[in-house]
Structure formats: structure tokens, C-alpha cells
């Protein structure tokens, strides 16, 4: 039996839950030159918990703090402007299973892997505050407060309403597929899907609105975080040697102008 067939068999019973929680924002990009934001320009909450992506190159520190100041913004533009560009390819053959099963703890080569806790709970622990765990567990998060970088809101999350917080793949998996990951070995795709550098717990509705959009078609509603979001998108692209579209690079650079 092929490995993918074994995975599908093993995880069929949890497919509905996986689809609700998996990000990568599968869908179609919105048309037009102005990215959809899904909100009215809210500002990110002030929090000492979040860290600027420029100070968090491996993604192990929590959150996504704004990139502020002329020097950091110049550094951000240099990173973004150095990205390779190409056209977005077809989605033919894309399947979430090509990136391993959802939130596997066994993806090699990324921080937090093989620690006995699945990727989703690792990320909830990383970014949540006042975290509460399931009785008898130091892994399964059942409650927390999340300062959502995308919408600028504070979310009192409880596991009973799990979909209120979803884990976003900053560079969506479908986007990566169209930009070249379709030709990668499976272990590299598993790394991208479970790398904390590419993962942010965010408001579920914002994540659903993003789908598989690049920055030219979708940006976080919180305007103050948009340069940081562009930096994080660029950091992932650089680490995994992914190109972005010319329109995406231009929009990313624009977010970090003075």
C-alpha cells in the first residue's frame, strides 16, 4: 500500500476535524489589485508577548509584533526586494496529504518537532497567554487568551469552540504547490507544513477569508501588522527557496515603506 493510502486510511475518521483546523487557506485568490483585508483596518493590540519577525528568524518566539522604525523597515524592504519572482503555476495535483497528515510531530528539520506534542498544540502554547491544559497533560491546550495579530483583537479561546482560533500557514500550502513545492520531496513539504516559522494562531474567520491568497490579494485587517506579515512571508520564502509572484513582492514591499 502506498504511504499516502495508509495516511488516508488512518486519518479518515478525523478528516472533518482536520479540514476545519488545517490552514494553508485552500481556495482561489480574489481578483483585483487591492488586497482583501476582511476588516476595517483594525490595529494590532499592544502586547509585550509578541516578537517582531526580524527578531524571530526561526519562528520559535510568540506572535507577530509590528516592524517599527526606519532602520527595521529598511531591513524588511531589503529582504523582500531580494525575493525571486515567477508566475503562479497550476494547482493540478494539489492535495493536503502531499504535506503529511495534519499537525504531525514527526516532521524532521524544524523546531519543536518530536517533542511529544503535535504542531497545533505547540503553536497554541507558543502564542497563547494564561494557557490551560487538559487534566493530566502538559500538551493539550483547552483554554487560553490569544492576542490575534491579524485582526487586532483579544480572543478568549476555549477548546469547545475550537474553530474560533485556527493555525494559519503564512505561505499557504496550495500557494507553495503552485510556486514549486509540487516538485519537492515529501519530507521537505512536511517541514513547510509544520515549521513554526510558517505558522500563526489567528482568528478563524480571518484565516478562512485568506484561503490560499498571496499578499497581493489578502493582507491582515490590522494595518500596523502588515509589514511584519510581509516579512514573515518573505522569511518563509527565503528559507524554502520559494519564488513569489511579482505582484505579491510589490505589495509586500509597499507595506514596509516609511
mmCIF file with all atom_site columns, N, CA and C in Angstrom, residues 177-208:
data_model
loop_
_atom_site.group_PDB
_atom_site.id
_atom_site.type_symbol
_atom_site.label_atom_id
_atom_site.label_alt_id
_atom_site.label_comp_id
_atom_site.label_asym_id
_atom_site.label_entity_id
_atom_site.label_seq_id
_atom_site.pdbx_PDB_ins_code
_atom_site.Cartn_x
_atom_site.Cartn_y
_atom_site.Cartn_z
_atom_site.occupancy
_atom_site.B_iso_or_equiv
_atom_site.pdbx_formal_charge
_atom_site.auth_seq_id
_atom_site.auth_comp_id
_atom_site.auth_asym_id
_atom_site.auth_atom_id
_atom_site.pdbx_PDB_model_num
ATOM 1  N N  . UNK A 1 177 ? 2.595   24.997 -3.488 1.00 0.00 ? 177 UNK A N  1
ATOM 2  C CA . UNK A 1 177 ? 2.473   23.973 -4.531 1.00 0.00 ? 177 UNK A CA 1
ATOM 3  C C  . UNK A 1 177 ? 2.557   24.619 -5.907 1.00 0.00 ? 177 UNK A C  1
ATOM 4  N N  . UNK A 1 178 ? 1.854   25.727 -6.070 1.00 0.00 ? 178 UNK A N  1
ATOM 5  C CA . UNK A 1 178 ? 1.831   26.426 -7.355 1.00 0.00 ? 178 UNK A CA 1
ATOM 6  C C  . UNK A 1 178 ? 3.147   27.146 -7.648 1.00 0.00 ? 178 UNK A C  1
ATOM 7  N N  . UNK A 1 179 ? 3.940   27.372 -6.607 1.00 0.00 ? 179 UNK A N  1
ATOM 8  C CA . UNK A 1 179 ? 5.216   28.053 -6.786 1.00 0.00 ? 179 UNK A CA 1
ATOM 9  C C  . UNK A 1 179 ? 6.403   27.096 -6.763 1.00 0.00 ? 179 UNK A C  1
ATOM 10 N N  . UNK A 1 180 ? 6.132   25.782 -6.739 1.00 0.00 ? 180 UNK A N  1
ATOM 11 C CA . UNK A 1 180 ? 7.237   24.849 -6.900 1.00 0.00 ? 180 UNK A CA 1
ATOM 12 C C  . UNK A 1 180 ? 7.330   23.696 -5.930 1.00 0.00 ? 180 UNK A C  1
ATOM 13 N N  . UNK A 1 181 ? 6.582   23.729 -4.803 1.00 0.00 ? 181 UNK A N  1
ATOM 14 C CA . UNK A 1 181 ? 6.732   22.632 -3.850 1.00 0.00 ? 181 UNK A CA 1
ATOM 15 C C  . UNK A 1 181 ? 6.179   21.314 -4.379 1.00 0.00 ? 181 UNK A C  1
ATOM 16 N N  . UNK A 1 182 ? 5.418   21.368 -5.471 1.00 0.00 ? 182 UNK A N  1
ATOM 17 C CA . UNK A 1 182 ? 4.935   20.129 -6.095 1.00 0.00 ? 182 UNK A CA 1
ATOM 18 C C  . UNK A 1 182 ? 6.088   19.236 -6.531 1.00 0.00 ? 182 UNK A C  1
ATOM 19 N N  . UNK A 1 183 ? 7.263   19.813 -6.714 1.00 0.00 ? 183 UNK A N  1
ATOM 20 C CA . UNK A 1 183 ? 8.440   19.046 -7.152 1.00 0.00 ? 183 UNK A CA 1
ATOM 21 C C  . UNK A 1 183 ? 9.381   18.702 -6.005 1.00 0.00 ? 183 UNK A C  1
ATOM 22 N N  . UNK A 1 184 ? 9.031   19.076 -4.798 1.00 0.00 ? 184 UNK A N  1
ATOM 23 C CA . UNK A 1 184 ? 9.874   18.789 -3.647 1.00 0.00 ? 184 UNK A CA 1
ATOM 24 C C  . UNK A 1 184 ? 9.709   17.336 -3.197 1.00 0.00 ? 184 UNK A C  1
ATOM 25 N N  . UNK A 1 185 ? 10.713  16.807 -2.486 1.00 0.00 ? 185 UNK A N  1
ATOM 26 C CA . UNK A 1 185 ? 10.495  15.529 -1.786 1.00 0.00 ? 185 UNK A CA 1
ATOM 27 C C  . UNK A 1 185 ? 9.493   15.738 -0.662 1.00 0.00 ? 185 UNK A C  1
ATOM 28 N N  . UNK A 1 186 ? 8.791   14.684 -0.298 1.00 0.00 ? 186 UNK A N  1
ATOM 29 C CA . UNK A 1 186 ? 7.707   14.819 0.677  1.00 0.00 ? 186 UNK A CA 1
ATOM 30 C C  . UNK A 1 186 ? 8.210   15.320 2.023  1.00 0.00 ? 186 UNK A C  1
ATOM 31 N N  . UNK A 1 187 ? 9.407   14.944 2.436  1.00 0.00 ? 187 UNK A N  1
ATOM 32 C CA . UNK A 1 187 ? 9.877   15.382 3.749  1.00 0.00 ? 187 UNK A CA 1
ATOM 33 C C  . UNK A 1 187 ? 10.039  16.895 3.810  1.00 0.00 ? 187 UNK A C  1
ATOM 34 N N  . UNK A 1 188 ? 10.397  17.532 2.686  1.00 0.00 ? 188 UNK A N  1
ATOM 35 C CA . UNK A 1 188 ? 10.512  18.986 2.673  1.00 0.00 ? 188 UNK A CA 1
ATOM 36 C C  . UNK A 1 188 ? 9.131   19.631 2.754  1.00 0.00 ? 188 UNK A C  1
ATOM 37 N N  . UNK A 1 189 ? 8.134   19.043 2.100  1.00 0.00 ? 189 UNK A N  1
ATOM 38 C CA . UNK A 1 189 ? 6.778   19.580 2.209  1.00 0.00 ? 189 UNK A CA 1
ATOM 39 C C  . UNK A 1 189 ? 6.252   19.425 3.638  1.00 0.00 ? 189 UNK A C  1
ATOM 40 N N  . UNK A 1 190 ? 6.589   18.314 4.294  1.00 0.00 ? 190 UNK A N  1
ATOM 41 C CA . UNK A 1 190 ? 6.188   18.136 5.692  1.00 0.00 ? 190 UNK A CA 1
ATOM 42 C C  . UNK A 1 190 ? 6.831   19.201 6.581  1.00 0.00 ? 190 UNK A C  1
ATOM 43 N N  . UNK A 1 191 ? 8.069   19.557 6.287  1.00 0.00 ? 191 UNK A N  1
ATOM 44 C CA . UNK A 1 191 ? 8.725   20.615 7.042  1.00 0.00 ? 191 UNK A CA 1
ATOM 45 C C  . UNK A 1 191 ? 7.970   21.933 6.898  1.00 0.00 ? 191 UNK A C  1
ATOM 46 N N  . UNK A 1 192 ? 7.639   22.317 5.672  1.00 0.00 ? 192 UNK A N  1
ATOM 47 C CA . UNK A 1 192 ? 6.926   23.571 5.441  1.00 0.00 ? 192 UNK A CA 1
ATOM 48 C C  . UNK A 1 192 ? 5.588   23.583 6.183  1.00 0.00 ? 192 UNK A C  1
ATOM 49 N N  . UNK A 1 193 ? 4.884   22.465 6.179  1.00 0.00 ? 193 UNK A N  1
ATOM 50 C CA . UNK A 1 193 ? 3.560   22.401 6.793  1.00 0.00 ? 193 UNK A CA 1
ATOM 51 C C  . UNK A 1 193 ? 3.605   22.471 8.307  1.00 0.00 ? 193 UNK A C  1
ATOM 52 N N  . UNK A 1 194 ? 4.762   22.155 8.922  1.00 0.00 ? 194 UNK A N  1
ATOM 53 C CA . UNK A 1 194 ? 4.860   22.080 10.379 1.00 0.00 ? 194 UNK A CA 1
ATOM 54 C C  . UNK A 1 194 ? 5.933   22.996 10.959 1.00 0.00 ? 194 UNK A C  1
ATOM 55 N N  . UNK A 1 195 ? 6.490   23.861 10.152 1.00 0.00 ? 195 UNK A N  1
ATOM 56 C CA . UNK A 1 195 ? 7.536   24.774 10.599 1.00 0.00 ? 195 UNK A CA 1
ATOM 57 C C  . UNK A 1 195 ? 6.895   25.951 11.342 1.00 0.00 ? 195 UNK A C  1
ATOM 58 N N  . UNK A 1 196 ? 7.259   26.180 12.610 1.00 0.00 ? 196 UNK A N  1
ATOM 59 C CA . UNK A 1 196 ? 6.668   27.306 13.345 1.00 0.00 ? 196 UNK A CA 1
ATOM 60 C C  . UNK A 1 196 ? 6.927   28.659 12.691 1.00 0.00 ? 196 UNK A C  1
ATOM 61 N N  . UNK A 1 197 ? 7.964   28.759 11.859 1.00 0.00 ? 197 UNK A N  1
ATOM 62 C CA . UNK A 1 197 ? 8.192   29.995 11.128 1.00 0.00 ? 197 UNK A CA 1
ATOM 63 C C  . UNK A 1 197 ? 7.022   30.316 10.204 1.00 0.00 ? 197 UNK A C  1
ATOM 64 N N  . UNK A 1 198 ? 6.328   29.289 9.726  1.00 0.00 ? 198 UNK A N  1
ATOM 65 C CA . UNK A 1 198 ? 5.245   29.468 8.763  1.00 0.00 ? 198 UNK A CA 1
ATOM 66 C C  . UNK A 1 198 ? 3.864   29.357 9.403  1.00 0.00 ? 198 UNK A C  1
ATOM 67 N N  . UNK A 1 199 ? 3.784   29.387 10.729 1.00 0.00 ? 199 UNK A N  1
ATOM 68 C CA . UNK A 1 199 ? 2.521   29.086 11.402 1.00 0.00 ? 199 UNK A CA 1
ATOM 69 C C  . UNK A 1 199 ? 2.176   30.135 12.447 1.00 0.00 ? 199 UNK A C  1
ATOM 70 N N  . UNK A 1 200 ? 0.924   30.613 12.395 1.00 0.00 ? 200 UNK A N  1
ATOM 71 C CA . UNK A 1 200 ? 0.435   31.591 13.366 1.00 0.00 ? 200 UNK A CA 1
ATOM 72 C C  . UNK A 1 200 ? -0.988  31.239 13.794 1.00 0.00 ? 200 UNK A C  1
ATOM 73 N N  . UNK A 1 201 ? -1.259  31.121 15.088 1.00 0.00 ? 201 UNK A N  1
ATOM 74 C CA . UNK A 1 201 ? -2.644  31.025 15.539 1.00 0.00 ? 201 UNK A CA 1
ATOM 75 C C  . UNK A 1 201 ? -3.329  32.378 15.352 1.00 0.00 ? 201 UNK A C  1
ATOM 76 N N  . UNK A 1 202 ? -4.475  32.368 14.690 1.00 0.00 ? 202 UNK A N  1
ATOM 77 C CA . UNK A 1 202 ? -5.182  33.611 14.361 1.00 0.00 ? 202 UNK A CA 1
ATOM 78 C C  . UNK A 1 202 ? -6.690  33.383 14.448 1.00 0.00 ? 202 UNK A C  1
ATOM 79 N N  . UNK A 1 203 ? -7.428  34.467 14.356 1.00 0.00 ? 203 UNK A N  1
ATOM 80 C CA . UNK A 1 203 ? -8.883  34.356 14.330 1.00 0.00 ? 203 UNK A CA 1
ATOM 81 C C  . UNK A 1 203 ? -9.327  33.482 13.161 1.00 0.00 ? 203 UNK A C  1
ATOM 82 N N  . UNK A 1 204 ? -10.230 32.540 13.423 1.00 0.00 ? 204 UNK A N  1
ATOM 83 C CA . UNK A 1 204 ? -10.655 31.597 12.402 1.00 0.00 ? 204 UNK A CA 1
ATOM 84 C C  . UNK A 1 204 ? -11.267 32.258 11.183 1.00 0.00 ? 204 UNK A C  1
ATOM 85 N N  . UNK A 1 205 ? -12.077 33.300 11.394 1.00 0.00 ? 205 UNK A N  1
ATOM 86 C CA . UNK A 1 205 ? -12.725 33.952 10.253 1.00 0.00 ? 205 UNK A CA 1
ATOM 87 C C  . UNK A 1 205 ? -11.718 34.644 9.349  1.00 0.00 ? 205 UNK A C  1
ATOM 88 N N  . UNK A 1 206 ? -10.690 35.241 9.942  1.00 0.00 ? 206 UNK A N  1
ATOM 89 C CA . UNK A 1 206 ? -9.660  35.881 9.125  1.00 0.00 ? 206 UNK A CA 1
ATOM 90 C C  . UNK A 1 206 ? -8.898  34.843 8.315  1.00 0.00 ? 206 UNK A C  1
ATOM 91 N N  . UNK A 1 207 ? -8.591  33.724 8.945  1.00 0.00 ? 207 UNK A N  1
ATOM 92 C CA . UNK A 1 207 ? -7.889  32.665 8.241  1.00 0.00 ? 207 UNK A CA 1
ATOM 93 C C  . UNK A 1 207 ? -8.730  32.125 7.088  1.00 0.00 ? 207 UNK A C  1
ATOM 94 N N  . UNK A 1 208 ? -10.014 31.951 7.313  1.00 0.00 ? 208 UNK A N  1
ATOM 95 C CA . UNK A 1 208 ? -10.896 31.449 6.262  1.00 0.00 ? 208 UNK A CA 1
ATOM 96 C C  . UNK A 1 208 ? -11.003 32.445 5.123  1.00 0.00 ? 208 UNK A C  1
#
